[in-house]
Steps between C-alpha positions, in 0.01 A plus 500: 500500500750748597738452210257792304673750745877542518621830387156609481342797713234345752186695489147499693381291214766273557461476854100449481535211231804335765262554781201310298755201400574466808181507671426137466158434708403891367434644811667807441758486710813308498554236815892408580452176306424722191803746592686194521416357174616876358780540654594155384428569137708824469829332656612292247758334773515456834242409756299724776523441840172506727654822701600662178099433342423647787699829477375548184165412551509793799661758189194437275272536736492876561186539696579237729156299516624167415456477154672665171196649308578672145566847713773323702623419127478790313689663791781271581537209237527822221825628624622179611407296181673836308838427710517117398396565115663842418707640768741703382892356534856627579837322546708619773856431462749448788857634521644350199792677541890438432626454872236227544614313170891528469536795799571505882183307599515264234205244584702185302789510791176469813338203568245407257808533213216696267662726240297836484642487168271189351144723603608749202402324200189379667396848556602631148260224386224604707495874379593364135127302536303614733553883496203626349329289786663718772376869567823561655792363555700553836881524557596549858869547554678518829644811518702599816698768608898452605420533899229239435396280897532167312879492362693341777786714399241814625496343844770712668230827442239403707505348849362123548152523741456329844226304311788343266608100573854615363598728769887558345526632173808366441351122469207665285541299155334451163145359525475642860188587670552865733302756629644817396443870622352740294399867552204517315348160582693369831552190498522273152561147434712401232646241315884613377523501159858520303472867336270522190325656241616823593307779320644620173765158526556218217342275787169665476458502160247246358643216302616641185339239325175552669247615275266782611091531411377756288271613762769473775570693811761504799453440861780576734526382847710460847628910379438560908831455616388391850248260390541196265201443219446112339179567416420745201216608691621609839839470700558270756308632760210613301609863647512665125368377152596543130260604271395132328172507639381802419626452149339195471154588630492819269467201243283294682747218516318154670766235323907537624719273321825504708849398441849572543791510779453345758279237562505474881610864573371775268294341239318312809468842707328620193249247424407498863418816482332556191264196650475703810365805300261285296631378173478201369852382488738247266784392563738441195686229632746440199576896503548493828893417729566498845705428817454265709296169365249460852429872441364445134313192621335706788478829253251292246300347791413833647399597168249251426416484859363874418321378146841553300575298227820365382505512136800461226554690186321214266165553734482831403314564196197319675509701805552827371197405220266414799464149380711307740336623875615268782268520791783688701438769251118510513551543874771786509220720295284513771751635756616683186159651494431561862812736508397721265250551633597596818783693355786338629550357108 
């Protein structure tokens, strides 16, 4: 039944003639066995839980009496339907930049022995295919000044907290966990970094082989130089934010497509948060490196836990046409809807 709607608007007329197939004993109202049996029929993978019927049951029925009558529809199956069939899409990607590649925080010499270098080509195919399916495409780029909190070679400038485990700054290594002083925040927690992807430096530049979208723009993060920034949504401490969401919901973004460097650390920080805001978020595993192999593992898993999905480059055509909608995905749209409402999208 559904397969009439991908890429198509949804409209009142759509949504009465839904509500009507739907309707099975035509009592003008739709029962959770009959939300059930829609729900089931738009996901074309993936199974519903009794907990999750029951959260969206509770969305589609506005007025709260029990039932889902064609009101209940036309006011929350409209925009949610419109999310799963023709919500707009962008690609967000992370940090693919030289000193994560071939550069001082190369991710091939860490523990999951992933070269950065191997999500390139991936992504040039991506924008080579699937461009004209993205309304914008993202770059976010780690951009720090010199006196930056996370190079360990910064550590002498600012004085280790009483909160810190590592009391003596002298055993303070790479891959360290401190608490450092800071005047505008007070105390920060911080993993030390080696120095990288200093502003203006080769090691910030995006791979030079890295092709860029024709309808491309720049994020730039972790520029405080008192507070580190993974995400390319907020820092660390969700104290300050870059401008990504407010570019994105001038488009009316629901889809995010992310990517990039890395996995468990900044590409990770991003998807979490772009879930937390309300998009419906991929992950592009095969354009995607990271660190450490347990934090990939648990990076994934929190994704889905949140109605992610974990997707690879040959998935995509079907995804971004609408025509491949695992039930993960028919699920994010209604927490996808309920923030915009409220604003917080």
């Amino acid at each position: 039944f559904f397969n009439q709607y991908p890429g198509k608007d949804i409209t009142e007329a759509d949504i009465k003639r839904i509500f009507q197939t739907f309707d099975a004993n035509k009592d003008n109202a739709l029962d959770k066995a009959e939300v059930k049996n829609l729900v089931e029929s738009i996901a074309t993978s993936g199974s519903l839980s009794a907990a999750e019927l029951d959260k969206i049951y509770a969305f589609l029925d506005k007025d709260k009496d029990g039932l889902v009558s064609p009101s209940d529809m036309a006011a929350r199956a409209l925009p949610w339907l419109s999310v799963i069939f023709s919500g707009p899409v962008a690609m967000v990607i992370v940090d693919v930049q030289n000193d994560f590649i071939t550069g001082s925080l190369a991710l091939k010499v860490y523990p999951a022995k992933e070269d950065g270098a191997n999500v390139v080509p991936v992504i040039n195919d991506v924008i080579a295919k699937h461009s004209a399916a993205f309304k914008t495409v993202i770059y976010s780029l780690d951009w720090h000044p010199a006196d930056h909190i996370s190079f360990l070679d910064n550590l002498a400038k600012r004085k280790l907290s009483d909160k810190s485990k590592i009391k003596d700054a002298a055993k303070v290594g790479l891959n360290d966990v401190v608490v450092l002083e800071t005047k505008a925040y007070g105390p920060i927690e911080q993993i030390m970094w080696p120095r990288h992807c200093v502003q203006n430096s080769s090691g910030a530049e995006l791979h030079s082989e890295l092709k860029l979208a024709g309808n491309h723009t720049k994020v730039y993060k972790g520029t405080d130089p008192d507070i580190d920034s993974y995400s390319a949504f907020w820092d660390n401490n969700k104290l300050k934010k870059t401008d990504l969401h407010d570019r994105l919901s001038k488009l009316g973004i629901s889809d995010l497509i992310v990517c990039g460097l890395a996995t468990d650390v900044c590409v990770g920080s991003t998807a979490a948060h772009a879930q937390e805001l309300g998009y419906r978020t991929a992950l592009l595993e095969d354009a995607c490196c990271g660190v450490m192999p347990d934090g990939i593992a648990a990076t994934k898993a929190k994704l889905t836990a949140a109605h992610g999905v974990v997707v690879r480059s040959g998935q995509l055509n079907e995804l971004l046409a609408k025509r491949d909608r695992p039930m993960a995905w028919v699920l994010a749209a209604v927490d996808c809807v309920e923030k915009l409402a409220n604003g917080s999208h």
